[in-house]
Amino acid sequence: MKKKPLKERILETALRLFNEKGFHGVSVEQIVDTAQTSKGGFYHNFKSKDELLYQIHDVFITYAIEKAQEAYDEYKTPISRLCAILHSFTKVFDVYQSHITVFYQESIYLSNSFQSAINVKRDQYRYLLEQVIQEGQKLGDFRKEVPANITTMAIIGMINWTYKWFDQKGPLTMEEIADIFKDLILHSLITEQGKPEAVKLVKSFSRNSTTR
Amino acid sequence: MKKKPLKERILETALRLFNEKGFHGVSVEQIVDTAQTSKGGFYHNFKSKDELLYQIHDVFITYAIEKAQEAYDEYKTPISRLCAILHSFTKVFDVYQSHITVFYQESIYLSNSFQSAINVKRDQYRYLLEQVIQEGQKLGDFRKEVPANITTMAIIGMINWTYKWFDQKGPLTMEEIADIFKDLILHSLITEQGKPEAVKLVKSFSRNSTTR
Amino acid sequence: MKKKPLKERILETALRLFNEKGFHGVSVEQIVDTAQTSKGGFYHNFKSKDELLYQIHDVFITYAIEKAQEAYDEYKTPISRLCAILHSFTKVFDVYQSHITVFYQESIYLSNSFQSAINVKRDQYRYLLEQVIQEGQKLGDFRKEVPANITTMAIIGMINWTYKWFDQKGPLTMEEIADIFKDLILHSLITEQGKPEAVKLVKSFSRNSTTR
Amino acid sequence: MKKKPLKERILETALRLFNEKGFHGVSVEQIVDTAQTSKGGFYHNFKSKDELLYQIHDVFITYAIEKAQEAYDEYKTPISRLCAILHSFTKVFDVYQSHITVFYQESIYLSNSFQSAINVKRDQYRYLLEQVIQEGQKLGDFRKEVPANITTMAIIGMINWTYKWFDQKGPLTMEEIADIFKDLILHSLITEQGKPEAVKLVKSFSRNSTTR
DNA sequence: GATGAATGAGTATTCATTCAT
DNA sequence: AATGAATGAATACTCATTCAT
């Protein structure tokens, strides 16, 4: 019956429960009962409930950076890279939706040492995106009027907030939403110079250009 | 010495503490000690710790809707209304930054009845913004290619996320950030038809138009 | 029925139980059950089980110093002072036998800060006795061949060890035992010069002197 | 690398740890980690943590009795026997200082059956010393005014208490301390008749006698 | 003989809430 | 209105012990 190793079983169970009721709404007892193990089994695998929370954070943020980095590496122009990074987030979302919720909702409760470990990776993610925007501005594809750092945070906010409202069973898939985000973000940043490339990546541009 | 009424003192103290350590990181005892009152004083004013959390939520969301509604009412065109609503958020931020953090961080821990009360108001806020976007699309000022509801959530995410990173002592004021957001959002939505009006509201448009 | 204040009731109950089963052999639950109160009642009065242990220590050692100091102050010669201090311990024993057992048995488990607080007082007690012996050696009443500090520890050992074997229901009272200790100790320390005074304080000396 | 047999390694490690932190301050896990073995290795050699504690007790008390008995057997007069027994304790101390601490500190936590096994040997030790004193009193070497049993406990207390304060790195060796104890004890017990023999065993007596 | 994952009863402690004063 | 002593259910965590390998 129980195929999966205990540690994994605990992690997944905890994740699901945290996602439903929040970190503080779930007791270790509930976790071990649901995961069909014992207190001992839990603490044999995790030093504390806090460490479990950290691991959930770490799994997600590590994966998110990895996917974003892959997206960055695969493409060579700022516009295509930006689109690819936005798109990469849909993959993260597919696999780790629950992690994301827990990540943004409960990170305040991580103990200090765990928190700084996470912040390092969080910053890496932000930095990657900011880089792409700066490169785009340098090359003249993106408007220079908006500061790269604030723009980065605006985009990150737009993306991250989806964890609050995205519904798996809703009318749109995460991929479709990502396409809309790409559309909005490219329109908000692109210069005349960048439009030809954008046309290939976002449908609405073509119409836009032809209309003109 | 203690000028303010007890209830207010408790609310403010709790808010500050919740903001620093999270709802679950603060006990009623800490609140009453810091607010220089007693357990009795607390429970005389609040039915439960949960109700206190609710009141914090309610104060903020009520104020946010009010300001957004004022902004809506004061202006008559979608473009100016959108700008005004974005701007209104800076006022909310100035007064209620701590509330906002608690609101987005801890709402999961509100008991069900409180949660639905809050959700009603939360939806009102969202609806107001969505209305403006739909009106703009109808009138041809905003692009119809992007769905109004997703766009609304994108904007809300962009704005709300600021509570995670905005720093009072940072280089930019909330007002300056709001101007950047206006710039980004208008560029992402506006049509050729809307540009003349946008020019008056956002600096960068003028440059944009003349360049062309 | 319950006349005594809760804190006192908990202290006495805990003391009795610790005395019987040792600090680690008694749970907070057992204490509160026996003392007819609740976990909350316990922790309202004591920060931790450790603090309770500390208080037991402190009550005893404070009383012991006080009685020894009184004995010291009441008499003026080293011989009479030594006898009085030995005698004072019987009073301490009468009132605090259980405390003593816990004190010597469990002090290793006090947390560091508590431990140093106790050690300060423990040293005071030792110092008082050592003073008396040094004074006696200076005046020529006590033999100078034995070092005062080791002699002090020998006496303290002799006295303290009684907690391991003294039996309230045994054939001898603590007072009678103290008389025997006085006898042994004076004989082990006294010089020819000191004997006249010792005669008045310990019976066996008279016989000793006349026989000669 | 690991020359010693596992059981011995565990015993020594446990002893050291118990000595530092007390029986309850050390977990089986800490023991096996420090001793570089496993839970299984532990329970293969000891039925329980309790049995390990018992073995520490037993090793020490058995050795102490053996040395005291050897001292008793080697000499034939009460005075020389008393001195030899006091001296024998220094040997025990050299080899088993940690055992002694654990013995006196933690014996309360031995389970009943183990406790009675230990008490039998403890009584043997006491009995041996009491015998010597009674013989001395019978022969007229020791004063009859003091009861043999209380005197025995006084001596045992004096000796045992050293485990609380003796410092390996202190100014005096255990042997020197034992000499002082011999001095004090003989002075406290000896009669005129016994003095000639005591002179040979304790330096200060000679001075004493000549002075007279 | 040896391992270490797993157990689960037991522990100290916290904390929102009540209520007599 | 205000106090703070008292409650007791709930919580995270420990640890001696077992057992399949």
PDB file of C-alpha atoms in Angstrom, chain A:
ATOM      1  CA  MET A   1       0.000   0.000   0.000  1.00  0.00           C
ATOM      2  CA  LYS A   2       2.502   2.573   1.168  1.00  0.00           C
ATOM      3  CA  LYS A   3       4.860   2.785  -1.751  1.00  0.00           C
ATOM      4  CA  LYS A   4       6.395   6.191  -1.168  1.00  0.00           C
ATOM      5  CA  PRO A   5       9.160   6.753   1.340  1.00  0.00           C
ATOM      6  CA  LEU A   6       8.036   8.199   4.611  1.00  0.00           C
ATOM      7  CA  LYS A   7       9.734  11.549   4.296  1.00  0.00           C
ATOM      8  CA  GLU A   8       8.092  12.260   0.986  1.00  0.00           C
ATOM      9  CA  ARG A   9       4.742  11.144   2.331  1.00  0.00           C
ATOM     10  CA  ILE A  10       5.040  13.525   5.264  1.00  0.00           C
ATOM     11  CA  LEU A  11       6.091  16.412   3.049  1.00  0.00           C
ATOM     12  CA  GLU A  12       3.217  15.974   0.668  1.00  0.00           C
ATOM     13  CA  THR A  13       0.669  15.551   3.404  1.00  0.00           C
ATOM     14  CA  ALA A  14       1.919  18.558   5.313  1.00  0.00           C
ATOM     15  CA  LEU A  15       1.898  20.611   2.174  1.00  0.00           C
ATOM     16  CA  ARG A  16      -1.663  19.771   1.386  1.00  0.00           C
ATOM     17  CA  LEU A  17      -2.792  20.509   4.932  1.00  0.00           C
ATOM     18  CA  PHE A  18      -0.811  23.756   5.192  1.00  0.00           C
ATOM     19  CA  ASN A  19      -2.316  24.824   1.913  1.00  0.00           C
ATOM     20  CA  GLU A  20      -5.796  24.245   3.246  1.00  0.00           C
ATOM     21  CA  LYS A  21      -5.517  25.503   6.775  1.00  0.00           C
ATOM     22  CA  GLY A  22      -2.244  27.393   7.034  1.00  0.00           C
ATOM     23  CA  PHE A  23       0.911  26.430   8.872  1.00  0.00           C
ATOM     24  CA  HIS A  24      -0.537  27.274  12.268  1.00  0.00           C
ATOM     25  CA  GLY A  25      -3.829  25.657  11.511  1.00  0.00           C
ATOM     26  CA  VAL A  26      -2.214  22.245  11.230  1.00  0.00           C
ATOM     27  CA  SER A  27      -0.622  20.369  14.119  1.00  0.00           C
ATOM     28  CA  VAL A  28       2.157  17.844  13.844  1.00  0.00           C
ATOM     29  CA  GLU A  29      -0.315  15.338  15.167  1.00  0.00           C
ATOM     30  CA  GLN A  30      -2.683  15.977  12.267  1.00  0.00           C
ATOM     31  CA  ILE A  31       0.171  15.621   9.834  1.00  0.00           C
ATOM     32  CA  VAL A  32       1.349  12.292  11.171  1.00  0.00           C
ATOM     33  CA  ASP A  33      -2.182  10.953  11.472  1.00  0.00           C
ATOM     34  CA  THR A  34      -2.960  11.899   7.897  1.00  0.00           C
ATOM     35  CA  ALA A  35       0.372  10.640   6.602  1.00  0.00           C
ATOM     36  CA  GLN A  36      -0.187   7.377   8.466  1.00  0.00           C
ATOM     37  CA  THR A  37       2.940   7.594  10.554  1.00  0.00           C
ATOM     38  CA  SER A  38       3.937   8.563  14.084  1.00  0.00           C
ATOM     39  CA  LYS A  39       5.415  11.517  15.932  1.00  0.00           C
ATOM     40  CA  GLY A  40       8.667   9.643  15.998  1.00  0.00           C
ATOM     41  CA  GLY A  41       8.532   9.077  12.281  1.00  0.00           C
ATOM     42  CA  PHE A  42       8.076  12.771  11.786  1.00  0.00           C
ATOM     43  CA  TYR A  43      10.916  13.886  14.004  1.00  0.00           C
ATOM     44  CA  HIS A  44      13.175  11.216  12.645  1.00  0.00           C
ATOM     45  CA  ASN A  45      12.890  12.910   9.278  1.00  0.00           C
ATOM     46  CA  PHE A  46      12.551  16.560  10.271  1.00  0.00           C
ATOM     47  CA  LYS A  47      14.256  18.355  13.107  1.00  0.00           C
ATOM     48  CA  SER A  48      11.191  20.488  13.681  1.00  0.00           C
ATOM     49  CA  LYS A  49       7.925  21.611  12.186  1.00  0.00           C
ATOM     50  CA  ASP A  50       9.863  24.685  11.182  1.00  0.00           C
ATOM     51  CA  GLU A  51      12.348  22.689   9.177  1.00  0.00           C
ATOM     52  CA  LEU A  52       9.512  21.046   7.334  1.00  0.00           C
ATOM     53  CA  LEU A  53       8.205  24.482   6.425  1.00  0.00           C
ATOM     54  CA  TYR A  54      11.672  25.427   5.250  1.00  0.00           C
ATOM     55  CA  GLN A  55      11.948  22.385   3.033  1.00  0.00           C
ATOM     56  CA  ILE A  56       8.662  23.215   1.370  1.00  0.00           C
ATOM     57  CA  HIS A  57       9.980  26.705   0.741  1.00  0.00           C
ATOM     58  CA  ASP A  58      13.263  25.439  -0.540  1.00  0.00           C
ATOM     59  CA  VAL A  59      11.864  22.867  -2.937  1.00  0.00           C
ATOM     60  CA  PHE A  60       9.693  25.484  -4.573  1.00  0.00           C
ATOM     61  CA  ILE A  61      12.104  28.385  -4.799  1.00  0.00           C
ATOM     62  CA  THR A  62      14.898  26.143  -6.031  1.00  0.00           C
ATOM     63  CA  TYR A  63      12.689  24.788  -8.776  1.00  0.00           C
ATOM     64  CA  ALA A  64      11.458  28.260  -9.683  1.00  0.00           C
ATOM     65  CA  ILE A  65      14.992  29.610 -10.055  1.00  0.00           C
ATOM     66  CA  GLU A  66      16.017  26.588 -12.060  1.00  0.00           C
ATOM     67  CA  LYS A  67      13.173  26.976 -14.527  1.00  0.00           C
ATOM     68  CA  ALA A  68      13.719  30.712 -14.849  1.00  0.00           C
ATOM     69  CA  GLN A  69      17.425  30.195 -15.426  1.00  0.00           C
ATOM     70  CA  GLU A  70      16.708  27.545 -18.076  1.00  0.00           C
ATOM     71  CA  ALA A  71      14.365  29.993 -19.787  1.00  0.00           C
ATOM     72  CA  TYR A  72      17.021  32.681 -19.657  1.00  0.00           C
ATOM     73  CA  ASP A  73      19.700  30.412 -21.057  1.00  0.00           C
ATOM     74  CA  GLU A  74      17.599  29.020 -23.866  1.00  0.00           C
ATOM     75  CA  TYR A  75      16.880  32.408 -25.425  1.00  0.00           C
ATOM     76  CA  LYS A  76      19.240  35.205 -26.308  1.00  0.00           C
ATOM     77  CA  THR A  77      17.219  38.422 -26.701  1.00  0.00           C
ATOM     78  CA  PRO A  78      15.597  40.317 -23.805  1.00  0.00           C
ATOM     79  CA  ILE A  79      12.121  40.098 -25.298  1.00  0.00           C
ATOM     80  CA  SER A  80      12.226  36.373 -25.879  1.00  0.00           C
ATOM     81  CA  ARG A  81      13.860  35.845 -22.520  1.00  0.00           C
ATOM     82  CA  LEU A  82      11.181  37.850 -20.711  1.00  0.00           C
ATOM     83  CA  CYS A  83       8.473  35.838 -22.437  1.00  0.00           C
ATOM     84  CA  ALA A  84      10.236  32.591 -21.632  1.00  0.00           C
ATOM     85  CA  ILE A  85      10.618  33.457 -17.964  1.00  0.00           C
ATOM     86  CA  LEU A  86       6.955  34.393 -17.724  1.00  0.00           C
ATOM     87  CA  HIS A  87       6.124  31.146 -19.410  1.00  0.00           C
ATOM     88  CA  SER A  88       8.430  29.169 -17.131  1.00  0.00           C
ATOM     89  CA  PHE A  89       6.359  30.230 -14.193  1.00  0.00           C
ATOM     90  CA  THR A  90       3.391  28.299 -15.535  1.00  0.00           C
ATOM     91  CA  LYS A  91       5.409  25.109 -15.245  1.00  0.00           C
ATOM     92  CA  VAL A  92       6.333  25.929 -11.679  1.00  0.00           C
ATOM     93  CA  PHE A  93       2.714  26.619 -10.989  1.00  0.00           C
ATOM     94  CA  ASP A  94       1.571  23.338 -12.423  1.00  0.00           C
ATOM     95  CA  VAL A  95       3.886  21.341 -10.193  1.00  0.00           C
ATOM     96  CA  TYR A  96       4.039  23.431  -7.075  1.00  0.00           C
ATOM     97  CA  GLN A  97       0.854  25.406  -6.644  1.00  0.00           C
ATOM     98  CA  SER A  98       0.471  24.365  -3.019  1.00  0.00           C
ATOM     99  CA  HIS A  99       4.100  25.116  -2.262  1.00  0.00           C
ATOM    100  CA  ILE A 100       3.651  28.601  -3.622  1.00  0.00           C
ATOM    101  CA  THR A 101       0.711  29.347  -1.394  1.00  0.00           C
ATOM    102  CA  VAL A 102       2.553  28.150   1.657  1.00  0.00           C
ATOM    103  CA  PHE A 103       5.644  30.007   0.533  1.00  0.00           C
ATOM    104  CA  TYR A 104       4.011  33.385   0.312  1.00  0.00           C
ATOM    105  CA  GLN A 105       1.609  32.925   3.156  1.00  0.00           C
ATOM    106  CA  GLU A 106       3.831  31.502   5.865  1.00  0.00           C
ATOM    107  CA  SER A 107       7.369  32.599   5.197  1.00  0.00           C
ATOM    108  CA  ILE A 108       7.030  35.147   7.976  1.00  0.00           C
ATOM    109  CA  TYR A 109       6.993  32.260  10.441  1.00  0.00           C
ATOM    110  CA  LEU A 110      10.291  30.749   9.338  1.00  0.00           C
ATOM    111  CA  SER A 111      12.957  31.092  11.968  1.00  0.00           C
ATOM    112  CA  ASN A 112      15.673  33.597  11.166  1.00  0.00           C
ATOM    113  CA  SER A 113      18.355  31.267   9.908  1.00  0.00           C
ATOM    114  CA  PHE A 114      15.906  29.544   7.572  1.00  0.00           C
ATOM    115  CA  GLN A 115      14.561  32.873   6.467  1.00  0.00           C
ATOM    116  CA  SER A 116      17.901  34.186   5.325  1.00  0.00           C
ATOM    117  CA  ALA A 117      18.617  30.959   3.451  1.00  0.00           C
ATOM    118  CA  ILE A 118      15.375  31.476   1.564  1.00  0.00           C
ATOM    119  CA  ASN A 119      15.949  35.163   0.976  1.00  0.00           C
ATOM    120  CA  VAL A 120      19.184  34.460  -0.823  1.00  0.00           C
ATOM    121  CA  LYS A 121      17.336  32.389  -3.400  1.00  0.00           C
ATOM    122  CA  ARG A 122      14.409  34.777  -3.563  1.00  0.00           C
ATOM    123  CA  ASP A 123      16.837  37.550  -4.431  1.00  0.00           C
ATOM    124  CA  GLN A 124      18.460  35.425  -7.126  1.00  0.00           C
ATOM    125  CA  TYR A 125      15.096  35.077  -8.793  1.00  0.00           C
ATOM    126  CA  ARG A 126      14.396  38.771  -8.674  1.00  0.00           C
ATOM    127  CA  TYR A 127      17.866  39.572  -9.914  1.00  0.00           C
ATOM    128  CA  LEU A 128      17.468  37.354 -12.979  1.00  0.00           C
ATOM    129  CA  LEU A 129      14.325  39.151 -14.043  1.00  0.00           C
ATOM    130  CA  GLU A 130      15.794  42.574 -13.369  1.00  0.00           C
ATOM    131  CA  GLN A 131      18.775  41.668 -15.521  1.00  0.00           C
ATOM    132  CA  VAL A 132      16.567  40.865 -18.482  1.00  0.00           C
ATOM    133  CA  ILE A 133      14.747  44.173 -18.182  1.00  0.00           C
ATOM    134  CA  GLN A 134      17.957  46.154 -17.896  1.00  0.00           C
ATOM    135  CA  GLU A 135      19.400  44.411 -20.931  1.00  0.00           C
ATOM    136  CA  GLY A 136      16.228  45.197 -22.859  1.00  0.00           C
ATOM    137  CA  GLN A 137      16.449  48.844 -21.875  1.00  0.00           C
ATOM    138  CA  LYS A 138      20.116  49.004 -22.863  1.00  0.00           C
ATOM    139  CA  LEU A 139      19.413  47.518 -26.260  1.00  0.00           C
ATOM    140  CA  GLY A 140      16.464  49.868 -26.796  1.00  0.00           C
ATOM    141  CA  ASP A 141      13.779  47.171 -26.908  1.00  0.00           C
ATOM    142  CA  PHE A 142      12.222  48.302 -23.605  1.00  0.00           C
ATOM    143  CA  ARG A 143      11.289  51.798 -22.578  1.00  0.00           C
ATOM    144  CA  LYS A 144      13.858  53.519 -20.403  1.00  0.00           C
ATOM    145  CA  GLU A 145      11.301  55.746 -18.680  1.00  0.00           C
ATOM    146  CA  VAL A 146      10.405  53.124 -16.063  1.00  0.00           C
ATOM    147  CA  PRO A 147      12.983  52.042 -13.490  1.00  0.00           C
ATOM    148  CA  ALA A 148      14.021  48.420 -13.942  1.00  0.00           C
ATOM    149  CA  ASN A 149      13.793  47.506 -10.272  1.00  0.00           C
ATOM    150  CA  ILE A 150      10.255  48.778  -9.742  1.00  0.00           C
ATOM    151  CA  THR A 151       9.148  47.249 -12.998  1.00  0.00           C
ATOM    152  CA  THR A 152      10.609  43.958 -11.860  1.00  0.00           C
ATOM    153  CA  MET A 153       8.642  44.082  -8.637  1.00  0.00           C
ATOM    154  CA  ALA A 154       5.495  45.010 -10.554  1.00  0.00           C
ATOM    155  CA  ILE A 155       5.871  41.953 -12.745  1.00  0.00           C
ATOM    156  CA  ILE A 156       6.701  39.700  -9.815  1.00  0.00           C
ATOM    157  CA  GLY A 157       3.668  40.997  -7.943  1.00  0.00           C
ATOM    158  CA  MET A 158       1.443  40.360 -10.929  1.00  0.00           C
ATOM    159  CA  ILE A 159       2.703  36.802 -11.252  1.00  0.00           C
ATOM    160  CA  ASN A 160       2.895  35.882  -7.601  1.00  0.00           C
ATOM    161  CA  TRP A 161      -0.513  37.205  -6.769  1.00  0.00           C
ATOM    162  CA  THR A 162      -2.041  34.528  -8.963  1.00  0.00           C
ATOM    163  CA  TYR A 163      -1.624  32.119  -6.055  1.00  0.00           C
ATOM    164  CA  LYS A 164      -4.368  34.062  -4.323  1.00  0.00           C
ATOM    165  CA  TRP A 165      -6.950  33.741  -7.055  1.00  0.00           C
ATOM    166  CA  PHE A 166      -5.983  31.144  -9.652  1.00  0.00           C
ATOM    167  CA  ASP A 167      -8.444  28.320  -9.746  1.00  0.00           C
ATOM    168  CA  GLN A 168      -7.414  25.003 -11.332  1.00  0.00           C
ATOM    169  CA  LYS A 169     -11.010  24.403 -12.234  1.00  0.00           C
ATOM    170  CA  GLY A 170     -11.564  27.923 -13.541  1.00  0.00           C
ATOM    171  CA  PRO A 171     -12.209  28.782 -17.204  1.00  0.00           C
ATOM    172  CA  LEU A 172      -8.572  29.628 -17.976  1.00  0.00           C
ATOM    173  CA  THR A 173      -5.466  27.494 -17.661  1.00  0.00           C
ATOM    174  CA  MET A 174      -2.345  28.931 -16.106  1.00  0.00           C
ATOM    175  CA  GLU A 175      -0.830  28.907 -19.566  1.00  0.00           C
ATOM    176  CA  GLU A 176      -3.545  31.086 -20.952  1.00  0.00           C
ATOM    177  CA  ILE A 177      -3.176  33.471 -18.066  1.00  0.00           C
ATOM    178  CA  ALA A 178       0.556  33.622 -18.683  1.00  0.00           C
ATOM    179  CA  ASP A 179      -0.153  34.585 -22.292  1.00  0.00           C
ATOM    180  CA  ILE A 180      -2.285  37.460 -21.113  1.00  0.00           C
ATOM    181  CA  PHE A 181       0.423  38.556 -18.718  1.00  0.00           C
ATOM    182  CA  LYS A 182       2.977  38.438 -21.534  1.00  0.00           C
ATOM    183  CA  ASP A 183       0.681  40.604 -23.593  1.00  0.00           C
ATOM    184  CA  LEU A 184       0.195  43.160 -20.835  1.00  0.00           C
ATOM    185  CA  ILE A 185       3.820  43.285 -19.822  1.00  0.00           C
ATOM    186  CA  LEU A 186       5.220  43.536 -23.327  1.00  0.00           C
ATOM    187  CA  HIS A 187       2.770  46.322 -24.168  1.00  0.00           C
ATOM    188  CA  SER A 188       3.778  48.156 -21.041  1.00  0.00           C
ATOM    189  CA  LEU A 189       7.491  47.968 -21.843  1.00  0.00           C
ATOM    190  CA  ILE A 190       8.084  47.658 -25.545  1.00  0.00           C
ATOM    191  CA  THR A 191       9.428  50.432 -27.782  1.00  0.00           C
ATOM    192  CA  GLU A 192       8.806  50.876 -31.469  1.00  0.00           C
ATOM    193  CA  GLN A 193      12.147  49.205 -32.057  1.00  0.00           C
ATOM    194  CA  GLY A 194      11.110  46.114 -30.130  1.00  0.00           C
ATOM    195  CA  LYS A 195       7.771  45.625 -31.823  1.00  0.00           C
ATOM    196  CA  PRO A 196       8.896  43.479 -34.747  1.00  0.00           C
ATOM    197  CA  GLU A 197      10.242  40.852 -32.383  1.00  0.00           C
ATOM    198  CA  ALA A 198       7.222  41.106 -30.094  1.00  0.00           C
ATOM    199  CA  VAL A 199       4.944  40.419 -33.007  1.00  0.00           C
ATOM    200  CA  LYS A 200       6.277  36.920 -33.279  1.00  0.00           C
ATOM    201  CA  LEU A 201       5.757  36.222 -29.604  1.00  0.00           C
ATOM    202  CA  VAL A 202       2.420  37.787 -28.806  1.00  0.00           C
ATOM    203  CA  LYS A 203      -0.569  37.585 -31.116  1.00  0.00           C
ATOM    204  CA  SER A 204      -2.194  40.892 -30.330  1.00  0.00           C
ATOM    205  CA  PHE A 205       0.848  42.798 -31.496  1.00  0.00           C
ATOM    206  CA  SER A 206       0.339  41.836 -35.112  1.00  0.00           C
ATOM    207  CA  ARG A 207      -3.144  43.244 -35.089  1.00  0.00           C
ATOM    208  CA  ASN A 208      -1.807  46.254 -33.318  1.00  0.00           C
ATOM    209  CA  SER A 209       0.846  46.878 -35.913  1.00  0.00           C
ATOM    210  CA  THR A 210      -1.348  46.289 -38.893  1.00  0.00           C
ATOM    211  CA  THR A 211      -4.024  48.538 -37.434  1.00  0.00           C
ATOM    212  CA  ARG A 212      -1.573  51.339 -37.328  1.00  0.00           C
TER     213      ARG A 212
END
